[in-house]
Amino acid sequence: MKVKGKLKCSICGKTYDKPLQRCGCGEPVEFELFEGEPYIGKSVWERFWDFWPLEPALDFSLGEGDTPLVKSRLGDEFGIKLYLKNETVNPTWSFKDRGTFLAMSYALKAGYKTVGTVSTGNMAASVSAYATRFGLKAKILVSESAGDEKLKAVSVYGGEVIRVHGDYGRLYFESLKLGERLGVYFMNSDNPLRIEGYKSIAFEIAEEISPDYILIPTSSGGLFRGVAKGFIELYKSGLIEGLPKLIAVQAEGCSPICMAFREGREKVERFENPRTIAKAIANPYPPSGNALLKLLREFGWGCVSVSDDEIRKAQERLAREGLFVQPASATGIAALEKLNLPEGAKVVSVLTGSGLKVLGDVPKRDIKECSLERLTECF
Ligand SMILES: *Cc1c(COP(=O)(O)O)cnc(C)c1O
């Protein structure tokens, strides 16, 4: 199965002709930059047709992407123009579907019968759903801490869920080895086709506004790298006049990338004893950590971490505006308090996933009880 463009290591720069997941040096590979022009089309896949390494399998799309960019009232408070990229409306309620769709298109065309991923939450559900849609089998490897309740949203699609007891960080690399041996295509957090799919977020934003800042909740670094590559390709193609400033946002309780960045290191170190309510961004040893640090240095971008209390407050603020996101997805708004952005700046916060998936953390509010007969008095 041929793909367009070579793969290049994000750190050492070595190039490869054949599709692979990681460079011999251990770092992630990515497709070289694509250039092109936009077309008129219904989906983002069609409008940015020149920018994908392979033809997206549109017949199997579940309608991922093309999400609303919502103007937020909260901008007034910070003296900025704030927009919310609402990824909670994707088919499995997170942006992961964009990457899964493109990676699944590849798996199908390359003749794989089984796909896999390593995840506990949103990516597991996304891969399980799209595998069914594409007529492929799914093997979902989850950590031992993944609770039964959460896994219902994964197994409902029919994917096989395997709870793996052992070091979760190592599972990422073991799964790639296993996949190669058994002919199973693993589409983990920073898989190169996943990164390509995440570019669509940048394309859609650029169709509507010219942002100055993008706030990106960050765990493995896959989403950040995708959004970055999207804007860089638009710039290289002459379709935008400058690059926005990208800010990676992490939870204080698990912030290996921000920590390395602050200390001026080129490599991330494993974050010991991660603890945060933002479970979806709690990867203690991010596989794209070093690649992300390189991007932050090269472009003068930033990394900000926020506390659980700040995350809770931001989640509630978004809910009061009508948008219910999970804790990980509220971190961008929490970061606004710390960033002191210039007056009038156009800022996009990516709302990565739905709050309905993490109901356990949501505080219960008082509910009035009332008999039908006394309804008028209760009002
Ligand atoms: C996966 C995920 C992220 C972070 O994405 P990475 O690519 O791992 O950095 C952020 N928010 C939510 C809700 C996610 O599911």
CSV table of C-alpha atoms and ligand atoms in Angstrom, one decimal:
chain,number,residue,atom,x,y,z
A,1,MET,CA,0.0,0.0,0.0
A,2,LYS,CA,1.6,3.2,-1.1
A,3,VAL,CA,1.3,6.5,0.7
A,4,LYS,CA,2.1,9.9,-0.5
A,5,GLY,CA,5.2,11.5,1.0
A,6,LYS,CA,8.2,10.1,3.0
A,7,LEU,CA,8.2,9.6,6.7
A,8,LYS,CA,10.8,11.6,8.6
A,9,CYS,CA,12.0,11.3,12.2
A,10,SER,CA,10.9,14.3,14.2
A,11,ILE,CA,14.2,14.4,16.1
A,12,CYS,CA,17.1,13.0,14.1
A,13,GLY,CA,15.6,13.7,10.6
A,14,LYS,CA,16.2,10.3,9.1
A,15,THR,CA,13.8,9.6,6.3
A,16,TYR,CA,12.0,6.3,5.4
A,17,ASP,CA,10.2,5.3,2.2
A,18,LYS,CA,8.0,2.6,3.8
A,19,PRO,CA,5.3,3.2,6.4
A,20,LEU,CA,6.5,2.7,9.9
A,21,GLN,CA,5.6,4.0,13.4
A,22,ARG,CA,8.9,5.0,15.0
A,23,CYS,CA,12.4,5.8,13.9
A,24,GLY,CA,15.3,3.5,14.7
A,25,CYS,CA,16.4,6.1,17.3
A,26,GLY,CA,13.1,5.5,19.2
A,27,GLU,CA,11.5,8.9,18.4
A,28,PRO,CA,8.2,9.3,16.5
A,29,VAL,CA,8.2,9.7,12.7
A,30,GLU,CA,5.9,12.0,10.7
A,31,PHE,CA,5.0,12.6,7.1
A,32,GLU,CA,7.0,15.3,5.4
A,33,LEU,CA,5.1,18.6,5.0
A,34,PHE,CA,2.4,18.6,2.4
A,35,GLU,CA,1.4,21.6,0.3
A,36,GLY,CA,-1.7,22.3,-1.6
A,37,GLU,CA,-4.8,24.4,-2.1
A,38,PRO,CA,-8.3,24.2,-0.6
A,39,TYR,CA,-11.3,23.0,-2.6
A,40,ILE,CA,-15.1,23.4,-2.2
A,41,GLY,CA,-16.4,20.2,-0.5
A,42,LYS,CA,-18.7,19.0,2.2
A,43,SER,CA,-16.2,17.6,4.6
A,44,VAL,CA,-12.8,18.8,5.8
A,45,TRP,CA,-11.3,15.7,4.2
A,46,GLU,CA,-12.6,16.8,0.8
A,47,ARG,CA,-11.7,20.5,1.2
A,48,PHE,CA,-8.1,19.8,2.1
A,49,TRP,CA,-7.7,16.8,-0.2
A,50,ASP,CA,-4.1,17.7,-1.1
A,51,PHE,CA,-2.9,17.5,2.5
A,52,TRP,CA,-3.5,13.8,3.3
A,53,PRO,CA,-0.9,11.0,2.7
A,54,LEU,CA,-3.6,8.7,1.4
A,55,GLU,CA,-7.2,8.9,0.1
A,56,PRO,CA,-9.5,9.1,3.2
A,57,ALA,CA,-12.0,6.2,3.0
A,58,LEU,CA,-15.0,8.6,2.9
A,59,ASP,CA,-17.6,5.7,2.6
A,60,PHE,CA,-16.7,4.7,6.1
A,61,SER,CA,-16.7,8.2,7.7
A,62,LEU,CA,-18.9,8.6,10.7
A,63,GLY,CA,-19.0,12.4,10.2
A,64,GLU,CA,-15.9,13.2,12.4
A,65,GLY,CA,-14.6,16.7,12.2
A,66,ASP,CA,-16.3,19.9,10.9
A,67,THR,CA,-17.0,20.8,14.5
A,68,PRO,CA,-18.3,24.2,15.6
A,69,LEU,CA,-16.1,27.1,16.5
A,70,VAL,CA,-18.1,28.8,19.2
A,71,LYS,CA,-17.5,32.4,20.4
A,72,SER,CA,-17.2,32.4,24.2
A,73,ARG,CA,-18.5,35.0,26.6
A,74,LEU,CA,-15.6,34.3,28.8
A,75,GLY,CA,-13.3,36.3,26.5
A,76,ASP,CA,-14.6,39.6,27.8
A,77,GLU,CA,-13.3,38.8,31.3
A,78,PHE,CA,-9.8,38.4,30.0
A,79,GLY,CA,-9.9,41.2,27.4
A,80,ILE,CA,-9.5,38.8,24.5
A,81,LYS,CA,-11.6,37.3,21.7
A,82,LEU,CA,-12.1,33.7,22.8
A,83,TYR,CA,-13.3,30.8,20.6
A,84,LEU,CA,-14.0,27.3,21.7
A,85,LYS,CA,-13.4,24.5,19.2
A,86,ASN,CA,-16.0,22.0,20.3
A,87,GLU,CA,-14.6,18.6,19.7
A,88,THR,CA,-17.2,17.0,22.0
A,89,VAL,CA,-19.6,16.6,19.1
A,90,ASN,CA,-17.5,14.0,17.3
A,91,PRO,CA,-19.0,10.6,16.8
A,92,THR,CA,-17.4,9.1,19.9
A,93,TRP,CA,-17.3,12.5,21.7
A,94,SER,CA,-13.7,13.4,21.4
A,95,PHE,CA,-11.2,14.7,18.7
A,96,LYS,CA,-9.6,11.2,18.7
A,97,ASP,CA,-12.1,10.3,15.9
A,98,ARG,CA,-10.3,12.5,13.4
A,99,GLY,CA,-7.0,10.6,13.8
A,100,THR,CA,-8.7,7.2,14.1
A,101,PHE,CA,-10.6,7.8,10.8
A,102,LEU,CA,-7.4,8.4,8.8
A,103,ALA,CA,-5.4,5.7,10.5
A,104,MET,CA,-8.3,3.2,9.9
A,105,SER,CA,-8.4,4.3,6.3
A,106,TYR,CA,-4.8,3.3,6.0
A,107,ALA,CA,-5.3,0.0,7.9
A,108,LEU,CA,-8.1,-1.0,5.5
A,109,LYS,CA,-6.3,-0.1,2.3
A,110,ALA,CA,-3.1,-1.8,3.5
A,111,GLY,CA,-5.1,-5.0,4.0
A,112,TYR,CA,-5.0,-5.3,7.8
A,113,LYS,CA,-7.8,-7.4,9.3
A,114,THR,CA,-7.1,-6.4,12.9
A,115,VAL,CA,-6.2,-3.1,14.5
A,116,GLY,CA,-5.3,-2.2,18.0
A,117,THR,CA,-4.6,0.6,20.4
A,118,VAL,CA,-3.3,1.3,23.9
A,119,SER,CA,-5.7,3.5,25.9
A,120,THR,CA,-8.0,3.8,28.8
A,121,GLY,CA,-10.6,6.2,27.6
A,122,ASN,CA,-11.4,8.2,24.5
A,123,MET,CA,-9.0,6.6,22.1
A,124,ALA,CA,-10.2,3.1,23.1
A,125,ALA,CA,-13.8,4.0,22.4
A,126,SER,CA,-12.8,5.7,19.1
A,127,VAL,CA,-10.8,2.8,17.8
A,128,SER,CA,-13.5,0.3,18.8
A,129,ALA,CA,-16.2,2.2,17.0
A,130,TYR,CA,-14.3,2.9,13.8
A,131,ALA,CA,-13.0,-0.7,13.6
A,132,THR,CA,-16.6,-1.9,13.6
A,133,ARG,CA,-17.5,0.7,11.0
A,134,PHE,CA,-14.6,-0.3,8.7
A,135,GLY,CA,-15.4,-4.1,9.2
A,136,LEU,CA,-12.1,-4.7,11.0
A,137,LYS,CA,-11.4,-6.5,14.3
A,138,ALA,CA,-10.2,-4.4,17.3
A,139,LYS,CA,-7.9,-5.4,20.2
A,140,ILE,CA,-7.9,-2.7,22.8
A,141,LEU,CA,-5.2,-2.9,25.5
A,142,VAL,CA,-6.1,-1.0,28.6
A,143,SER,CA,-4.3,-0.4,31.9
A,144,GLU,CA,-5.1,-2.3,35.0
A,145,SER,CA,-6.5,0.8,36.6
A,146,ALA,CA,-9.3,1.1,34.0
A,147,GLY,CA,-12.6,0.7,35.7
A,148,ASP,CA,-15.4,-1.6,34.4
A,149,GLU,CA,-17.8,1.3,34.1
A,150,LYS,CA,-15.6,3.3,31.8
A,151,LEU,CA,-14.9,0.3,29.6
A,152,LYS,CA,-18.6,-0.2,28.8
A,153,ALA,CA,-18.3,2.7,26.3
A,154,VAL,CA,-15.5,0.7,24.6
A,155,SER,CA,-16.8,-2.8,24.5
A,156,VAL,CA,-20.3,-1.7,23.4
A,157,TYR,CA,-18.9,-1.4,19.8
A,158,GLY,CA,-17.7,-5.0,19.9
A,159,GLY,CA,-14.0,-4.5,20.2
A,160,GLU,CA,-12.1,-7.0,22.4
A,161,VAL,CA,-10.8,-5.3,25.5
A,162,ILE,CA,-7.7,-6.7,27.2
A,163,ARG,CA,-6.7,-5.4,30.6
A,164,VAL,CA,-3.0,-5.6,30.9
A,165,HIS,CA,-1.3,-5.8,34.4
A,166,GLY,CA,2.1,-4.2,34.3
A,167,ASP,CA,3.9,-1.0,33.4
A,168,TYR,CA,1.5,1.0,31.3
A,169,GLY,CA,4.3,3.2,29.8
A,170,ARG,CA,6.1,0.1,28.4
A,171,LEU,CA,2.8,-1.2,27.0
A,172,TYR,CA,2.9,1.5,24.2
A,173,PHE,CA,6.2,0.1,22.9
A,174,GLU,CA,5.4,-3.6,23.5
A,175,SER,CA,2.2,-3.2,21.5
A,176,LEU,CA,4.0,-1.8,18.5
A,177,LYS,CA,6.4,-4.8,18.6
A,178,LEU,CA,3.5,-7.3,19.0
A,179,GLY,CA,1.6,-5.6,16.2
A,180,GLU,CA,4.5,-6.0,13.8
A,181,ARG,CA,4.9,-9.6,14.7
A,182,LEU,CA,1.2,-10.5,14.4
A,183,GLY,CA,0.2,-8.2,11.5
A,184,VAL,CA,-2.0,-6.0,13.7
A,185,TYR,CA,-2.0,-2.3,13.0
A,186,PHE,CA,-1.7,-0.4,16.2
A,187,MET,CA,-2.9,3.2,16.1
A,188,ASN,CA,-1.6,4.6,19.4
A,189,SER,CA,-1.6,8.1,20.6
A,190,ASP,CA,1.0,9.6,18.3
A,191,ASN,CA,0.8,7.2,15.3
A,192,PRO,CA,1.8,9.2,12.2
A,193,LEU,CA,-1.6,8.9,10.5
A,194,ARG,CA,-3.3,10.0,13.6
A,195,ILE,CA,-1.2,13.2,13.5
A,196,GLU,CA,-2.3,13.7,9.9
A,197,GLY,CA,-5.9,13.4,11.0
A,198,TYR,CA,-5.5,16.0,13.8
A,199,LYS,CA,-4.3,18.5,11.2
A,200,SER,CA,-7.9,18.9,10.2
A,201,ILE,CA,-8.5,20.9,13.4
A,202,ALA,CA,-6.0,23.6,12.3
A,203,PHE,CA,-7.6,23.6,8.8
A,204,GLU,CA,-11.1,24.2,10.1
A,205,ILE,CA,-10.0,27.0,12.5
A,206,ALA,CA,-8.1,28.7,9.7
A,207,GLU,CA,-11.2,28.6,7.5
A,208,GLU,CA,-13.0,30.7,10.0
A,209,ILE,CA,-10.5,33.0,11.8
A,210,SER,CA,-6.8,34.0,11.9
A,211,PRO,CA,-6.0,33.0,15.5
A,212,ASP,CA,-3.2,34.5,17.6
A,213,TYR,CA,-3.1,31.7,20.2
A,214,ILE,CA,-4.3,28.1,20.3
A,215,LEU,CA,-4.6,26.4,23.8
A,216,ILE,CA,-4.1,22.6,23.5
A,217,PRO,CA,-4.6,20.1,26.3
A,218,THR,CA,-1.6,17.8,26.0
A,219,SER,CA,-0.8,14.3,27.1
A,220,SER,CA,1.2,12.1,24.6
A,221,GLY,CA,1.7,15.2,22.4
A,222,GLY,CA,-0.1,13.7,19.4
A,223,LEU,CA,-2.8,16.4,19.2
A,224,PHE,CA,-0.4,19.2,19.6
A,225,ARG,CA,1.9,17.9,16.9
A,226,GLY,CA,-1.1,17.5,14.6
A,227,VAL,CA,-2.4,21.0,15.1
A,228,ALA,CA,1.1,22.4,14.7
A,229,LYS,CA,1.7,20.5,11.4
A,230,GLY,CA,-1.6,21.7,10.1
A,231,PHE,CA,-0.8,25.3,10.6
A,232,ILE,CA,2.8,24.9,9.3
A,233,GLU,CA,1.5,23.3,6.1
A,234,LEU,CA,-1.1,26.1,5.6
A,235,TYR,CA,1.7,28.7,6.0
A,236,LYS,CA,4.0,26.8,3.7
A,237,SER,CA,1.2,26.7,1.1
A,238,GLY,CA,0.7,30.5,1.3
A,239,LEU,CA,-2.8,30.1,2.7
A,240,ILE,CA,-2.2,31.9,6.0
A,241,GLU,CA,0.0,34.9,6.7
A,242,GLY,CA,1.6,33.8,9.9
A,243,LEU,CA,1.6,31.0,12.5
A,244,PRO,CA,-0.4,31.3,15.7
A,245,LYS,CA,1.3,30.7,19.0
A,246,LEU,CA,0.6,27.3,20.2
A,247,ILE,CA,0.4,26.6,24.0
A,248,ALA,CA,0.5,23.1,25.4
A,249,VAL,CA,-1.5,22.8,28.5
A,250,GLN,CA,-0.9,20.1,31.1
A,251,ALA,CA,-2.3,19.2,34.5
A,252,GLU,CA,0.1,20.1,37.3
A,253,GLY,CA,-0.2,16.6,38.7
A,254,CYS,CA,1.2,15.1,35.5
A,255,SER,CA,3.2,17.7,33.6
A,256,PRO,CA,6.4,16.0,32.2
A,257,ILE,CA,6.5,18.2,29.2
A,258,CYS,CA,6.0,21.6,30.9
A,259,MET,CA,8.6,20.5,33.5
A,260,ALA,CA,11.3,19.7,31.0
A,261,PHE,CA,10.5,22.9,29.1
A,262,ARG,CA,10.8,25.1,32.2
A,263,GLU,CA,14.1,23.5,33.0
A,264,GLY,CA,15.4,23.9,29.4
A,265,ARG,CA,15.9,20.2,28.9
A,266,GLU,CA,15.7,18.6,25.5
A,267,LYS,CA,14.2,15.3,26.8
A,268,VAL,CA,11.2,14.5,29.0
A,269,GLU,CA,11.7,12.4,32.1
A,270,ARG,CA,9.1,10.1,33.5
A,271,PHE,CA,6.8,12.0,35.8
A,272,GLU,CA,6.7,10.2,39.1
A,273,ASN,CA,3.4,9.5,40.9
A,274,PRO,CA,1.0,11.2,38.5
A,275,ARG,CA,-2.2,12.4,40.2
A,276,THR,CA,-4.9,14.6,38.6
A,277,ILE,CA,-8.6,14.6,37.8
A,278,ALA,CA,-7.7,15.2,34.2
A,279,LYS,CA,-7.2,11.5,33.5
A,280,ALA,CA,-7.3,11.9,29.7
A,281,ILE,CA,-4.1,13.9,29.8
A,282,ALA,CA,-2.2,11.9,32.4
A,283,ASN,CA,0.5,10.2,30.4
A,284,PRO,CA,3.6,10.3,32.7
A,285,TYR,CA,6.1,9.4,29.9
A,286,PRO,CA,4.7,11.0,26.7
A,287,PRO,CA,5.9,9.2,23.5
A,288,SER,CA,6.0,12.6,21.6
A,289,GLY,CA,7.4,14.5,24.6
A,290,ASN,CA,10.8,15.2,23.0
A,291,ALA,CA,9.3,16.0,19.6
A,292,LEU,CA,7.1,18.5,21.3
A,293,LEU,CA,9.9,20.1,23.3
A,294,LYS,CA,11.7,20.6,19.9
A,295,LEU,CA,8.6,22.3,18.4
A,296,LEU,CA,8.2,24.6,21.5
A,297,ARG,CA,11.9,25.7,21.2
A,298,GLU,CA,11.9,26.1,17.4
A,299,PHE,CA,8.8,28.2,17.2
A,300,GLY,CA,9.0,30.0,20.6
A,301,TRP,CA,5.8,28.4,21.8
A,302,GLY,CA,4.8,27.7,25.4
A,303,CYS,CA,3.7,25.2,28.0
A,304,VAL,CA,1.5,25.9,31.0
A,305,SER,CA,0.3,23.6,33.8
A,306,VAL,CA,-2.9,24.1,35.8
A,307,SER,CA,-4.0,22.6,39.1
A,308,ASP,CA,-7.0,20.3,39.7
A,309,ASP,CA,-8.9,23.2,41.5
A,310,GLU,CA,-8.3,25.5,38.5
A,311,ILE,CA,-9.5,22.7,36.2
A,312,ARG,CA,-12.7,22.2,38.2
A,313,LYS,CA,-13.5,25.9,38.1
A,314,ALA,CA,-12.9,26.1,34.4
A,315,GLN,CA,-15.1,23.1,33.8
A,316,GLU,CA,-17.9,24.7,35.7
A,317,ARG,CA,-17.5,28.0,33.8
A,318,LEU,CA,-17.8,26.2,30.5
A,319,ALA,CA,-20.8,24.3,31.8
A,320,ARG,CA,-22.4,27.7,32.7
A,321,GLU,CA,-22.0,28.7,29.1
A,322,GLY,CA,-23.7,25.5,27.9
A,323,LEU,CA,-20.7,23.3,27.2
A,324,PHE,CA,-20.0,20.3,29.3
A,325,VAL,CA,-16.5,19.0,28.8
A,326,GLN,CA,-14.3,16.5,30.7
A,327,PRO,CA,-11.7,17.8,33.1
A,328,ALA,CA,-8.8,17.3,30.6
A,329,SER,CA,-10.7,19.5,28.1
A,330,ALA,CA,-11.2,22.4,30.5
A,331,THR,CA,-7.4,22.9,31.1
A,332,GLY,CA,-7.1,25.4,28.2
A,333,ILE,CA,-9.7,27.7,29.9
A,334,ALA,CA,-7.9,27.2,33.3
A,335,ALA,CA,-4.7,28.3,31.6
A,336,LEU,CA,-6.2,31.7,30.7
A,337,GLU,CA,-5.8,32.9,34.3
A,338,LYS,CA,-2.1,32.4,34.1
A,339,LEU,CA,-1.3,33.5,30.6
A,340,ASN,CA,-2.0,37.2,30.6
A,341,LEU,CA,-2.6,37.3,26.9
A,342,PRO,CA,-2.4,40.7,25.0
A,343,GLU,CA,-5.6,42.8,24.9
A,344,GLY,CA,-7.8,41.8,21.9
A,345,ALA,CA,-5.9,38.6,21.0
A,346,LYS,CA,-7.8,36.0,19.1
A,347,VAL,CA,-7.6,32.8,21.2
A,348,VAL,CA,-8.9,29.3,20.5
A,349,SER,CA,-9.2,26.7,23.2
A,350,VAL,CA,-9.7,23.2,22.0
A,351,LEU,CA,-12.5,21.4,24.0
A,352,THR,CA,-11.1,17.9,23.4
A,353,GLY,CA,-13.8,15.7,24.8
A,354,SER,CA,-17.3,15.4,26.4
A,355,GLY,CA,-18.0,15.7,30.1
A,356,LEU,CA,-20.7,12.9,29.9
A,357,LYS,CA,-17.8,10.4,29.8
A,358,VAL,CA,-16.5,11.4,33.3
A,359,LEU,CA,-19.7,11.9,35.3
A,360,GLY,CA,-18.1,10.6,38.5
A,361,ASP,CA,-16.2,13.8,39.2
A,362,VAL,CA,-19.1,16.2,38.7
A,363,PRO,CA,-20.4,17.7,41.9
A,364,LYS,CA,-24.0,16.9,42.7
A,365,ARG,CA,-26.2,19.9,43.1
A,366,ASP,CA,-29.3,20.3,45.2
A,367,ILE,CA,-32.5,19.3,43.5
A,368,LYS,CA,-35.9,20.5,44.7
A,369,GLU,CA,-38.5,17.8,45.4
A,370,CYS,CA,-42.1,18.7,44.7
A,371,SER,CA,-45.5,17.0,44.5
A,372,LEU,CA,-47.6,17.6,41.5
A,373,GLU,CA,-50.3,19.2,43.6
A,374,ARG,CA,-47.9,21.8,45.1
A,375,LEU,CA,-46.1,22.7,41.8
A,376,THR,CA,-47.1,26.4,41.9
A,377,GLU,CA,-45.7,26.9,45.4
A,378,CYS,CA,-42.5,25.1,44.5
A,379,PHE,CA,-41.6,27.5,41.7
B,1,LIG,C1,-6.2,12.2,24.1
B,1,LIG,C2,-6.8,13.4,24.8
B,1,LIG,C3,-6.0,14.6,25.0
B,1,LIG,C4,-4.5,14.7,24.7
B,1,LIG,O1,-4.1,14.2,23.5
B,1,LIG,P1,-2.6,13.7,23.2
B,1,LIG,O2,-2.6,13.5,21.7
B,1,LIG,O3,-2.4,12.4,24.0
B,1,LIG,O4,-1.7,14.8,23.7
B,1,LIG,C5,-6.6,15.7,25.5
B,1,LIG,N1,-7.9,15.7,25.9
B,1,LIG,C6,-8.7,14.6,25.7
B,1,LIG,C7,-10.1,14.6,26.2
B,1,LIG,C8,-8.1,13.4,25.2
B,1,LIG,O5,-8.9,12.3,25.1
